[in-house]
Structure formats: structure tokens, C-alpha cells
Short mmCIF file of C-alpha atoms in Angstrom, two decimals:
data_model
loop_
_atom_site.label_atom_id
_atom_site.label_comp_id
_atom_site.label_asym_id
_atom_site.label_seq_id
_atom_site.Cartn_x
_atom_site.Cartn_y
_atom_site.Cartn_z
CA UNK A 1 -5.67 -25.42 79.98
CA UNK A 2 -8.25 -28.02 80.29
CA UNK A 3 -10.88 -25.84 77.93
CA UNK A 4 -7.81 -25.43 75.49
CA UNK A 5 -6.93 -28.90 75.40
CA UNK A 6 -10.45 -29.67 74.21
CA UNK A 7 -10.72 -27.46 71.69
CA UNK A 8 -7.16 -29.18 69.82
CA UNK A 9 -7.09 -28.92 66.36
CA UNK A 10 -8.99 -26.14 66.95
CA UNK A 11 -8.73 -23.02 68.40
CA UNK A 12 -11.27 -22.28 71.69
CA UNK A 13 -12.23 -19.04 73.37
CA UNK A 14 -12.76 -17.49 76.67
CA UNK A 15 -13.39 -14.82 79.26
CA UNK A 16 -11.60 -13.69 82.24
CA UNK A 17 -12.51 -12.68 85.14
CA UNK A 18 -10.62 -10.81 88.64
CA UNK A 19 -9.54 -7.76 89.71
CA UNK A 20 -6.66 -5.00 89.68
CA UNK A 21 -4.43 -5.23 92.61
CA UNK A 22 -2.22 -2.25 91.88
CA UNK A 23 -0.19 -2.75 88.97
CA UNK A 24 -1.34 -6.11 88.58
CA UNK A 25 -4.25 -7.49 86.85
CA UNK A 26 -5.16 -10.34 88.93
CA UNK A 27 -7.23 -13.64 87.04
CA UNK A 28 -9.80 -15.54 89.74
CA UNK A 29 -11.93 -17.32 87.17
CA UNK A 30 -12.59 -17.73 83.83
CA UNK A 31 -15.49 -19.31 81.50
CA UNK A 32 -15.64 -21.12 77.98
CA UNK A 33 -17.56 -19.12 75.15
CA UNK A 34 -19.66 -20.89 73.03
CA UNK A 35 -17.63 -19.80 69.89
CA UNK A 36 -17.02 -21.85 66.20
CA UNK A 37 -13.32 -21.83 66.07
CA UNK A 38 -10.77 -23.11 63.01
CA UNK A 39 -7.72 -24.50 63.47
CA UNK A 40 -5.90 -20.93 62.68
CA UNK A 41 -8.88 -18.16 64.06
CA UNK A 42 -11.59 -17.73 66.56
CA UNK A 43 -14.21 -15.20 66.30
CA UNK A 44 -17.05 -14.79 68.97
CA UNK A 45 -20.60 -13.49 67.01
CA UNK A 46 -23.49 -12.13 68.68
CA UNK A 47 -24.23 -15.65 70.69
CA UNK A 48 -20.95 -15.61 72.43
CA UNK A 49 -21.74 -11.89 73.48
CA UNK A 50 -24.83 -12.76 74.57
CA UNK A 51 -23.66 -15.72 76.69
CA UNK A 52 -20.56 -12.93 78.34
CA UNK A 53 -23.55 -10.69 79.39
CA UNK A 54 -26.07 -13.42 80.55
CA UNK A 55 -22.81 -15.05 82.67
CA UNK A 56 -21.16 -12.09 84.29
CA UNK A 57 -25.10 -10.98 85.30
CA UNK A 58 -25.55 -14.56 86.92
CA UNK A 59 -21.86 -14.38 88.50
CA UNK A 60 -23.27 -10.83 90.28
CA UNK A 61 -26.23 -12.71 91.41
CA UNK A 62 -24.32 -15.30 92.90
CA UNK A 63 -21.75 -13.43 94.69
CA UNK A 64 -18.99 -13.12 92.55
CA UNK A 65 -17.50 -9.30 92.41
CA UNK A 66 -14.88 -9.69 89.87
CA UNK A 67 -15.13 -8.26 86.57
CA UNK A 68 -14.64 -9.41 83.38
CA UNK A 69 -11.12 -8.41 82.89
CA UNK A 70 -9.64 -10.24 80.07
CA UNK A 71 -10.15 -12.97 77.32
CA UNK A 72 -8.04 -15.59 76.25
CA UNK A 73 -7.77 -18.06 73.30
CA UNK A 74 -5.46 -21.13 72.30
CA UNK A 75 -3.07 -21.23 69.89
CA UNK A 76 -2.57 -25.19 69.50
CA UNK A 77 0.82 -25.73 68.31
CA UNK A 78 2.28 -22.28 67.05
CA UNK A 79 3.47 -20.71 70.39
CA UNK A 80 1.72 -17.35 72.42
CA UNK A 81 1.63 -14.13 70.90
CA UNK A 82 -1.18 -12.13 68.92
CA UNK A 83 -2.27 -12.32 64.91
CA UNK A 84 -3.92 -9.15 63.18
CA UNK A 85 -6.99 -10.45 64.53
CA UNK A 86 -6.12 -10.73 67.90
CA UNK A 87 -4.74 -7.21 68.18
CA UNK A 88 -7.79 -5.80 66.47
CA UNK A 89 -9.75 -7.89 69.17
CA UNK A 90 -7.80 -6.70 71.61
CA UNK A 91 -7.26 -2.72 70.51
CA UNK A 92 -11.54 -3.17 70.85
CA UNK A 93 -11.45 -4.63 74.26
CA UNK A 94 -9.23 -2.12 76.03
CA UNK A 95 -10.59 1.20 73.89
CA UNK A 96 -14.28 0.18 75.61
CA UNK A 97 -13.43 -2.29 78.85
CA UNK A 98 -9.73 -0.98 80.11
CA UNK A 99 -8.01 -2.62 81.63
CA UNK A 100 -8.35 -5.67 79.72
CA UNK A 101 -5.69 -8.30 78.61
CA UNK A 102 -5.11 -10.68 76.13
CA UNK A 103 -4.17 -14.20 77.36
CA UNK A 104 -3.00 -16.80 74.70
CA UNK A 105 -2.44 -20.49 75.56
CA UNK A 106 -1.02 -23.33 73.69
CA UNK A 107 -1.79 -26.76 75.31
CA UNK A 108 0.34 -28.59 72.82
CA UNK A 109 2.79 -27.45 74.12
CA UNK A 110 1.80 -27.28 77.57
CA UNK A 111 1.43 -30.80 77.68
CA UNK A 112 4.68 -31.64 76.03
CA UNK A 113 6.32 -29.31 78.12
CA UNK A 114 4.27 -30.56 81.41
CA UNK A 115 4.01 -26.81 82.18
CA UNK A 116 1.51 -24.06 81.20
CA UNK A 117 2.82 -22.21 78.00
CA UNK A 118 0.80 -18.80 78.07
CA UNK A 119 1.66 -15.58 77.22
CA UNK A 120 -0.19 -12.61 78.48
CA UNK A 121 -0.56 -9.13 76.18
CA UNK A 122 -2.10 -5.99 75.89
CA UNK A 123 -1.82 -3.58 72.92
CA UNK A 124 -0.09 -0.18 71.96
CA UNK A 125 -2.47 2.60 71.34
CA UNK A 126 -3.23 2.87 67.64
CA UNK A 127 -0.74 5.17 66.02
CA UNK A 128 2.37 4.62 68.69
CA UNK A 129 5.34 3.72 67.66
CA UNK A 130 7.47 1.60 70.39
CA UNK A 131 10.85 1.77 71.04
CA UNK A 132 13.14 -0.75 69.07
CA UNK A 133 12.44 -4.41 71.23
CA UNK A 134 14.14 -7.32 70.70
CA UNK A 135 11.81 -10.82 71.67
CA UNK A 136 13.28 -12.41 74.28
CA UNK A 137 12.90 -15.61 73.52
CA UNK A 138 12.77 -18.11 70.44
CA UNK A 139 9.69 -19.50 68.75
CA UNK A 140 9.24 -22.07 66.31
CA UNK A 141 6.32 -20.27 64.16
CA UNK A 142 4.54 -22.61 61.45
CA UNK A 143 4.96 -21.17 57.77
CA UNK A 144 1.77 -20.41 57.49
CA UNK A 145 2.01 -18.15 60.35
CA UNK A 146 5.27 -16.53 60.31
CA UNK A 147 3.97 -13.34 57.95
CA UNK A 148 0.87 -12.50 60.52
CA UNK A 149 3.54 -12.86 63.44
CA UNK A 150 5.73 -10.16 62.13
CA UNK A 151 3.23 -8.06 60.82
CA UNK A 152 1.54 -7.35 63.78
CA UNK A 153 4.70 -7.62 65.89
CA UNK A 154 4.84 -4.09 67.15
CA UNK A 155 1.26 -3.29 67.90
CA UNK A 156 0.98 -5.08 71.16
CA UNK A 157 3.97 -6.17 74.14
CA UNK A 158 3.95 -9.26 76.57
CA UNK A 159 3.40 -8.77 79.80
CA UNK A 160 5.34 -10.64 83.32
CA UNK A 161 2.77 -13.93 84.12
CA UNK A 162 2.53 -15.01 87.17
CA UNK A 163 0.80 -18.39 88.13
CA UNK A 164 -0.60 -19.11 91.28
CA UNK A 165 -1.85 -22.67 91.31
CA UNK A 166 -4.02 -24.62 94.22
CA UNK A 167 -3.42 -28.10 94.91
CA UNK A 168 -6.66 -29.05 92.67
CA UNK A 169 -5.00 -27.15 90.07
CA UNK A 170 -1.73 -29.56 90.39
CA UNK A 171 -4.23 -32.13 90.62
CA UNK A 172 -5.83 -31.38 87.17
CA UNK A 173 -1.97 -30.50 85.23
CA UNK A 174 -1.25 -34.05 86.57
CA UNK A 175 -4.25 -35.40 84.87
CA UNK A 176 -3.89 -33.76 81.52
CA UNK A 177 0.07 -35.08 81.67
CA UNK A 178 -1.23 -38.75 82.48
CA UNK A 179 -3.91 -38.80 79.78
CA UNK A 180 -1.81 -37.42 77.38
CA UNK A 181 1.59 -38.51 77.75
CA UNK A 182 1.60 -41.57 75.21
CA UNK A 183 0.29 -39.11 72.68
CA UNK A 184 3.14 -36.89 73.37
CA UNK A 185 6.11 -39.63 73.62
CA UNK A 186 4.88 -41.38 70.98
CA UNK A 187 4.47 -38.33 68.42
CA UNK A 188 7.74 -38.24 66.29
CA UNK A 189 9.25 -34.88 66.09
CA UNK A 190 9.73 -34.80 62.47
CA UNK A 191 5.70 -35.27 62.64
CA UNK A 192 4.79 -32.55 65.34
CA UNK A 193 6.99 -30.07 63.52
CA UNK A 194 6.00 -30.70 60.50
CA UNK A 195 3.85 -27.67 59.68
CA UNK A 196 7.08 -25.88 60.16
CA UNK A 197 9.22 -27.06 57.68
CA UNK A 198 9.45 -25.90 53.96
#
């Protein structure tokens, strides 16, 4: 949250790391990737795949058994679910690292919310058709957004998330909620949504 609070306008990037506990895929740590994002995309190049490497070897050296088991991104202000991009990034990820999952994270509205909004996702096998699904849930998608949203729609489902949280992490959500908060009162509604309307 922290990482993807920094990163607002803009989107950020990182890795995962943990384990599979059965049918769960279990997160333990995760790292920033030095990665150029926009405020609508975020690619990593050959730098941010040479950092992954160079950090999971140092991670072995130091101890640390999990593997890298996911990646995860911010989507500041449009809500948690995957773009073309995404599920191309993510169709790549679990045809050569499976299992592998896509974690999105918007800390606009994690701060306005004063809890984590994250979704968690892995993609369909290219070529699959899925049964009929109906989204659970409303989101508010900007304009500009809306046509990538539906697009890629079917290619990928949400998987059941799970936070465990130590008392440092209260400690930090606390934090982020008391530097913030002013920002977020004081933000009209008609401004934050803006991007949203016609």
C-alpha cells in the first residue's frame, strides 16, 4: 500500500514473494521494481528484470526460501481488475512461472476507504471460454477505461483475498490514514469523480 501510495498519479510495480499452502497461494514479502510507470500503464523493461533476478538471488543468500510467486501493480483511482495489458502480463507469467497471480491495488481508494482495496487474479488459459459470470460487485470505471475493462473481462477471474496483518502493519494503515486524511475529506466528490463523468 505504502509503495502504491507513492507512486499516485502514477501507476507503480512489484513482485511477490511466498509460498503455496495447499490451495492457497500464500504472500510473505514483496519488493518495488524500478519501473517508469504512466498514470494509465506500467511496463517493466530489461532493468526491472534484471533487478527481479539480482533480488530473489540475494533473498536465497540471505535466508529467505520463498519464491517469487506473484506481481502486483496499482491502479490509482479506477478500482482492481486487469486491462489487455495486464492479462497479457499475466497469461506470460503463469505459461513460464505457475503458479503466479496477479495482485492489483488502488490506494486512492484504500485511503478513502481506510481499508486495503486489492483484488487478486489469475487468467483463463488462452482459447477457454468461461461459463456466463456475473461481477459481484459494482465499480465506478473512469471513461477512459470502461472499453479495456470489458474487453478483457472474460480472460482472467478474481480470486478470495485474504489479509493477514501484524500489528506494524496496523501501525503503518494508521499512518497512511493520518497523513492523508485532510487530502481525502477535503477532496470534493464532484472533483475525485470527475474522470468519470461524461
Amino acid at each position: 500500500v505504502i509503495h502504491a501510495r507513492s507512486g499516485v498519479p502514477h501507476e507503480i510495480m512489484g513482485l511477490m514473494q511466498g509460498k503455496v499452502i495447499g490451495n492457497s497461494l500464500v504472500i510473505m514479502d514483496s519488493f518495488a521494481l524500478p519501473v517508469q510507470g504512466t498514470e494509465t500503464r506500467v511496463n517493466a523493461a530489461n532493468e526491472a528484470n534484471e533487478y527481479m533476478v539480482e533480488y530473489i538471488e540475494k533473498s536465497e543468500k540471505a535466508g529467505r526460501l520463498e519464491n517469487a510467486i506473484g506481481w502486483y501493480h496499482s491502479h490509482p483511482g479506477y478500482g482492481c481488475w486487469l486491462s489487455g495489458i495486464d492479462v497479457n502480463t499475466q497469461l506470460n507469467n503463469q505459461k513460464f512461472q505457475d503458479p503466479f497471480v496477479a495482485v492489483v491495488i488502488d490506494p486512492n481508494r484504500t485511503i478513502s476507504a481506510g481499508k486495503v482495496d486489492i483484488g487478486a487474479f489469475r487468467t483463463y488459459p488462452e482459447n477457454y471460454t468461461p461459463p456466463n459470470a456475473t461481477t459481484s460487485e459494482y465499480q465506478s470505471i473512469p471513461l477512459s477505461k470502461i472499453e479495456d475493462f470489458g474487453v478483457h473481462a472474460n480472460q482472467y477471474y478474481q480470486l478470495d483475498v485474504e489479509i493477514f496483518k501484524s500489528s506494524l502493519d496496523n501501525d503503518l494503515l494508521a499512518m497512511l490514514w493520518n497523513k492523508y486524511w485532510v487530502n481525502t475529506l477535503s477532496q470534493s466528490p464532484l472533483i475525485s469523480v470527475s474522470s468519470h463523468a461524461p
